[in-house]
GROMACS .gro file of C-alpha atoms in nm:
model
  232
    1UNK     CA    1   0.000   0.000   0.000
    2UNK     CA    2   0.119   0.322  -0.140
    3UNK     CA    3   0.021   0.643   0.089
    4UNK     CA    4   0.002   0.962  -0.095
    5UNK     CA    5   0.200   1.238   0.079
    6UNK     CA    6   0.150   1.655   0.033
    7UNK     CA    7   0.250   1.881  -0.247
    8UNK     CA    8   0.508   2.120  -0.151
    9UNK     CA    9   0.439   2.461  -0.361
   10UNK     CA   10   0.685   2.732  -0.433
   11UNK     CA   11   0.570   3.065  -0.415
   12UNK     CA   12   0.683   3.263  -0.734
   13UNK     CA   13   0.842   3.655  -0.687
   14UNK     CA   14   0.981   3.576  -0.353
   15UNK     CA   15   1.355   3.709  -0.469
   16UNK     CA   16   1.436   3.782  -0.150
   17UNK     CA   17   1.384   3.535   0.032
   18UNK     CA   18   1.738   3.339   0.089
   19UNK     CA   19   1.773   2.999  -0.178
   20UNK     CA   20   1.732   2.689   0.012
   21UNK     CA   21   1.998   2.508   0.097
   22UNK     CA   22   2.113   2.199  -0.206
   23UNK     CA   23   2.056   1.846  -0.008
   24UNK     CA   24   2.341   1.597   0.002
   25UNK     CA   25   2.193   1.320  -0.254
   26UNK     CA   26   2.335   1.067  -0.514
   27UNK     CA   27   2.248   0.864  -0.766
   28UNK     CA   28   2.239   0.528  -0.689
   29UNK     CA   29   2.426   0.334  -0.988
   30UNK     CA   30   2.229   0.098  -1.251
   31UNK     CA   31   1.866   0.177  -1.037
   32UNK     CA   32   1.782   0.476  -1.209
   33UNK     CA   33   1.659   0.627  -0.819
   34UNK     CA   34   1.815   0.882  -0.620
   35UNK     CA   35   1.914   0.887  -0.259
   36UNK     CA   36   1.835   1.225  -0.042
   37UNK     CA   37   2.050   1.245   0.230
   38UNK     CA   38   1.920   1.553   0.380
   39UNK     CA   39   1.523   1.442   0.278
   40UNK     CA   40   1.644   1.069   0.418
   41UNK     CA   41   1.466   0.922   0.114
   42UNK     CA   42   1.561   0.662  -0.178
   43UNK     CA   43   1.364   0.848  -0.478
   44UNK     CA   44   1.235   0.663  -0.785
   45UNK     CA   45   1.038   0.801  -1.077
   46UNK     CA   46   0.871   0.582  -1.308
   47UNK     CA   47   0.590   0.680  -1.640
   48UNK     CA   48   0.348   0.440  -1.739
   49UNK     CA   49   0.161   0.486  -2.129
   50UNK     CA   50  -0.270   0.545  -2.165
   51UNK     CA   51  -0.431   0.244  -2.239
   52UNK     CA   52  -0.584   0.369  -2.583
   53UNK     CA   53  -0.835   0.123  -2.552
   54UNK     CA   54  -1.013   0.315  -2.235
   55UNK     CA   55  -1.331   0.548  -2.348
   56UNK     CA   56  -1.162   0.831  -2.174
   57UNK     CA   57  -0.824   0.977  -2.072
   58UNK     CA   58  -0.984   0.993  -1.687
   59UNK     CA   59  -1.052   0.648  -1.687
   60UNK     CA   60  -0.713   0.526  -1.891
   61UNK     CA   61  -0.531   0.744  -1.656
   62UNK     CA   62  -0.645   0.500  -1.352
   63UNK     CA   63  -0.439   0.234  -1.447
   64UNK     CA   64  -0.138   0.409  -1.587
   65UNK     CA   65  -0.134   0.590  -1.241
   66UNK     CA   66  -0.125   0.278  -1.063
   67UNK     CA   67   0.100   0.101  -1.313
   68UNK     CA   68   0.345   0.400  -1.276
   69UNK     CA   69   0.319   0.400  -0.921
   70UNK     CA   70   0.403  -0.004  -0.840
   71UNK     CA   71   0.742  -0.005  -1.131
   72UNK     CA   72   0.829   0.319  -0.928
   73UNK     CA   73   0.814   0.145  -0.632
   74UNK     CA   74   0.983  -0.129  -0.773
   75UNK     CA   75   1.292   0.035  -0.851
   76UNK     CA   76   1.309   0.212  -0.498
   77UNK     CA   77   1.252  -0.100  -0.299
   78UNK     CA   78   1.576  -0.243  -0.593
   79UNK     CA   79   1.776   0.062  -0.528
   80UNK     CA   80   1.791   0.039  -0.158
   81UNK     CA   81   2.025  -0.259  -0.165
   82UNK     CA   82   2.250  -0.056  -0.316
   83UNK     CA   83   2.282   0.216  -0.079
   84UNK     CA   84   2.569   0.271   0.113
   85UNK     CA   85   2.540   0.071   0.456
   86UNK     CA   86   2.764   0.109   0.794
   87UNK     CA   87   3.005  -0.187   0.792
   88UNK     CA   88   2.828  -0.489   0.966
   89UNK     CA   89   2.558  -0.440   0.862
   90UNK     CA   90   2.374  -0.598   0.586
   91UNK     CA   91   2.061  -0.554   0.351
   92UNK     CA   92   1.873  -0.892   0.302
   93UNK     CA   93   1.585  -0.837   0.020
   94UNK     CA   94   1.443  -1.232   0.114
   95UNK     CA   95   1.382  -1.100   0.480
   96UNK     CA   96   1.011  -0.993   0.638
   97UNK     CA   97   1.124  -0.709   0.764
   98UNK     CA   98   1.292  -0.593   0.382
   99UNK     CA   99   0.942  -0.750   0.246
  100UNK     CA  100   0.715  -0.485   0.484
  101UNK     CA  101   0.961  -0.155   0.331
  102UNK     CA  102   0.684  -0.142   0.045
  103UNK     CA  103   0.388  -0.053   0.298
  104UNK     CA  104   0.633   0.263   0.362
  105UNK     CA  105   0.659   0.394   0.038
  106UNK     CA  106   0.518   0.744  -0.054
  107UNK     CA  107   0.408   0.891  -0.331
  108UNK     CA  108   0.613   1.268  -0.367
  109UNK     CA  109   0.458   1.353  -0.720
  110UNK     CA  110   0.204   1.267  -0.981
  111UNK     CA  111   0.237   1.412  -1.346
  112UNK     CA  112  -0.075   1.347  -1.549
  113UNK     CA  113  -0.040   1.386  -1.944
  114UNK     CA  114  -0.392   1.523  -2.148
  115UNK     CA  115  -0.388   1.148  -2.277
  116UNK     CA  116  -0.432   1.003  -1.995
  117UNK     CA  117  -0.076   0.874  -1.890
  118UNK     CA  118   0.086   0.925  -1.553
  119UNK     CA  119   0.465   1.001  -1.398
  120UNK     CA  120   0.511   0.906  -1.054
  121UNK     CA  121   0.730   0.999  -0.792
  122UNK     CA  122   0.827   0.778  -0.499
  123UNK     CA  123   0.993   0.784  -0.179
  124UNK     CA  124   1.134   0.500   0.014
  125UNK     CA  125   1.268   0.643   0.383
  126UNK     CA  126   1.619   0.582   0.441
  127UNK     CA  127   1.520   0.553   0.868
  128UNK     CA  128   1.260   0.255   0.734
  129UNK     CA  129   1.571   0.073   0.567
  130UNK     CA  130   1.749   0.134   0.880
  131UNK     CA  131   1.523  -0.066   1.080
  132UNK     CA  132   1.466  -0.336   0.885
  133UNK     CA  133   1.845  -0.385   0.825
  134UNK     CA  134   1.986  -0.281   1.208
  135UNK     CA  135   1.669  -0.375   1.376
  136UNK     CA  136   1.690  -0.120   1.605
  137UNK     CA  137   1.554  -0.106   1.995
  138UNK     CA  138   1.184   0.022   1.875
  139UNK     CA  139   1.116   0.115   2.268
  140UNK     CA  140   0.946   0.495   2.273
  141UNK     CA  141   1.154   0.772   2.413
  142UNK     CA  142   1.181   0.776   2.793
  143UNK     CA  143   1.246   1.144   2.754
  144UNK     CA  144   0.988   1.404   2.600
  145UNK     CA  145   1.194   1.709   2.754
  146UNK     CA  146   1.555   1.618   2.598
  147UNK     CA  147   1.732   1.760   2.281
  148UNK     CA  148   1.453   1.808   2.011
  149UNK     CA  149   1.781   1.697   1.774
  150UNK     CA  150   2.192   1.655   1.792
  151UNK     CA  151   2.373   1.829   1.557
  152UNK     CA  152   2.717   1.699   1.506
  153UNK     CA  153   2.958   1.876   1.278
  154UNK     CA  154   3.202   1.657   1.150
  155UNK     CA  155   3.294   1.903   0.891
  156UNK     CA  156   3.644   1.812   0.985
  157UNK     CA  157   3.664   1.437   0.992
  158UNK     CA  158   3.637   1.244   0.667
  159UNK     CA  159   3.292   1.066   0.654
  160UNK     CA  160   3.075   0.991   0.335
  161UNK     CA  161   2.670   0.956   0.449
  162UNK     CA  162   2.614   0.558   0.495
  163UNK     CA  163   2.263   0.414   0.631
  164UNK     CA  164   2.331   0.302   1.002
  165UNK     CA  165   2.610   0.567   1.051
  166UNK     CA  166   2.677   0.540   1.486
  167UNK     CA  167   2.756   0.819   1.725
  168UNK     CA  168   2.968   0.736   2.011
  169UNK     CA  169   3.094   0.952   2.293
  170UNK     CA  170   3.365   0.701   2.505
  171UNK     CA  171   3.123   0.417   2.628
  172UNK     CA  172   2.841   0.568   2.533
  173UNK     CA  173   2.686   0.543   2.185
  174UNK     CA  174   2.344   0.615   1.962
  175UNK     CA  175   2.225   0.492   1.649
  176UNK     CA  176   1.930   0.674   1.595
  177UNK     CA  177   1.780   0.838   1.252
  178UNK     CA  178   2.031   0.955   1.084
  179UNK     CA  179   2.036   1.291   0.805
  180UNK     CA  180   2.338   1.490   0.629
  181UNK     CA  181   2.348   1.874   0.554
  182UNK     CA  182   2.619   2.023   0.371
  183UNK     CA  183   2.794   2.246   0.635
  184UNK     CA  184   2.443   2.334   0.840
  185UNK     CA  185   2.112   2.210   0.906
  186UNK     CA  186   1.804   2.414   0.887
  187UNK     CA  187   1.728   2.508   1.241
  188UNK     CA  188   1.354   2.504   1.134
  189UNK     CA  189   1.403   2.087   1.154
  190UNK     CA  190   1.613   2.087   1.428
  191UNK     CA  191   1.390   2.199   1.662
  192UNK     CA  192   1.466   2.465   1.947
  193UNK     CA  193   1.648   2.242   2.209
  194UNK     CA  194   1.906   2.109   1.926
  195UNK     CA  195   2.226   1.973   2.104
  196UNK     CA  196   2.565   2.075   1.911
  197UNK     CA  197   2.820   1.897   1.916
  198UNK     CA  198   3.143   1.803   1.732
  199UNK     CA  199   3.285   1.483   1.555
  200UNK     CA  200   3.633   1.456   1.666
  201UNK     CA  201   3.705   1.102   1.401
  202UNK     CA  202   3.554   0.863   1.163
  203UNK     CA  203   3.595   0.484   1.210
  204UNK     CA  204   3.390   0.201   0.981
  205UNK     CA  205   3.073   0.425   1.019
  206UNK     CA  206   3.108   0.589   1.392
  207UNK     CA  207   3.146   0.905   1.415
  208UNK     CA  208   3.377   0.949   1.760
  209UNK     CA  209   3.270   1.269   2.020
  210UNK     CA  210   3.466   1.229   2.268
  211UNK     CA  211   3.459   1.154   2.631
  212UNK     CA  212   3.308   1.426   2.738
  213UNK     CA  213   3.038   1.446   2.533
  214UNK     CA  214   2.906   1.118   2.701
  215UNK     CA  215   2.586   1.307   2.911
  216UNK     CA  216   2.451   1.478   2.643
  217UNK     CA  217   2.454   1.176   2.360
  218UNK     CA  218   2.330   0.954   2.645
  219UNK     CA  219   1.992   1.234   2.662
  220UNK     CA  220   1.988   1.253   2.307
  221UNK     CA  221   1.946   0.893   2.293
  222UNK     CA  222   1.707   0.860   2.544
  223UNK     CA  223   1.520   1.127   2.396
  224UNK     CA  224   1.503   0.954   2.024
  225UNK     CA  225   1.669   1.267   1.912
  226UNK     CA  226   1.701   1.281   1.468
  227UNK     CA  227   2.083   1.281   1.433
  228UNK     CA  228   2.195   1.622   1.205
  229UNK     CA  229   2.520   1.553   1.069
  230UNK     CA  230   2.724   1.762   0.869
  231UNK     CA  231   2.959   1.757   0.632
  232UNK     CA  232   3.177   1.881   0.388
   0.00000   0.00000   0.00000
């Protein structure tokens, strides 16, 4: 099942407002998707031809929406095997929990043509291929006062974006939901009780901050907090 999500719309004449920032995303070789680091989605696109046959371009454009909408699908639930995982771990496609990633798939875009054929837009999110791959402690946050989100620069360690990416802090560590930002994050998503902090290495997908940094990834953990890192 397929849930249809909103329509973002661009105001026009709005010069002065300031560009957004470009997300960190890739294409994800011989898939034909995308994957949005800073949106934590796989993207697919797929087009699917009027049935010529149908009285009407309403009624052919039923099918061709839905025949769109399950190859685009297809090639996001494909292209998330590719993506980039943290060393250990490992994607397995014949698994339930791979099998369930298609009831999170959203729909980002429909594009209807006057004959009745359709383009759709997909999303697969990267936190739902996190789970089923790390199968993560699913227990709800024991704090709803901590860090509304921890922002870690690690604009000076070497790290490429990876699904599963850790945080540790001495003993203390948290693999939680994980997005990348070129530089900054938005503070509109990060909430106003963001904890900053900074990466001080990179080791097989954990980003190290330091001993004394242990409290305050130990509350972002217990709070669930979405991990903001950035990079270069």
């Amino acid at each position: 099942m397929i849930a249809v999500a909103g329509v973002l719309v661009c105001a026009a004449g709005a010069t002065a407002q300031k560009r957004p920032q470009a997300p960190v995303s890739a294409a994800i070789k011989g898939t034909g998707a995308t994957v949005n680091w800073s949106d934590g989605l796989i993207v697919a696109r797929a087009g699917a031809a009027a049935d010529l046959r149908a009285p009407t371009a309403s009624i052919a454009r039923i099918k061709a929406e839905r025949t769109a909408r399950r190859v685009a699908g297809e090639k996001a639930l494909a292209a998330a095997a590719s993506v980039a995982l943290r060393p250990g771990l490992v994607a397995d496609p014949k698994s339930a929990a791979w099998k369930s990633l298609a009831t999170d798939l959203v729909t980002r875009s429909i594009v209807y043509t006057s004959d009745g054929s359709a383009i759709v837009e997909v999303g697969l999110p990267i936190e739902s291929v996190r789970r089923a791959v790390a199968r993560p402690d699913l227990a709800p946050p024991k704090r709803a006062d901590g860090p509304t989100a921890l922002v870690v620069d690690a604009t000076g360690v070497s790290v490429a974006p990876v699904i599963g990416l850790t945080i540790t802090a001495g003993d203390e560590s948290y693999a939680g939901p994980v997005l990348y930002f070129k530089k900054s994050a938005p503070r509109q998503r990060t909430g106003s009780r963001a904890t900053r902090l900074k990466a001080s290495s990179h080791q097989r997908g954990a980003l190290e901050l330091g001993k004394s940094a242990a409290s305050s990834l130990a509350a972002a953990r217990s709070a669930g907090a979405p991990v903001f890192v950035l990079i270069k």
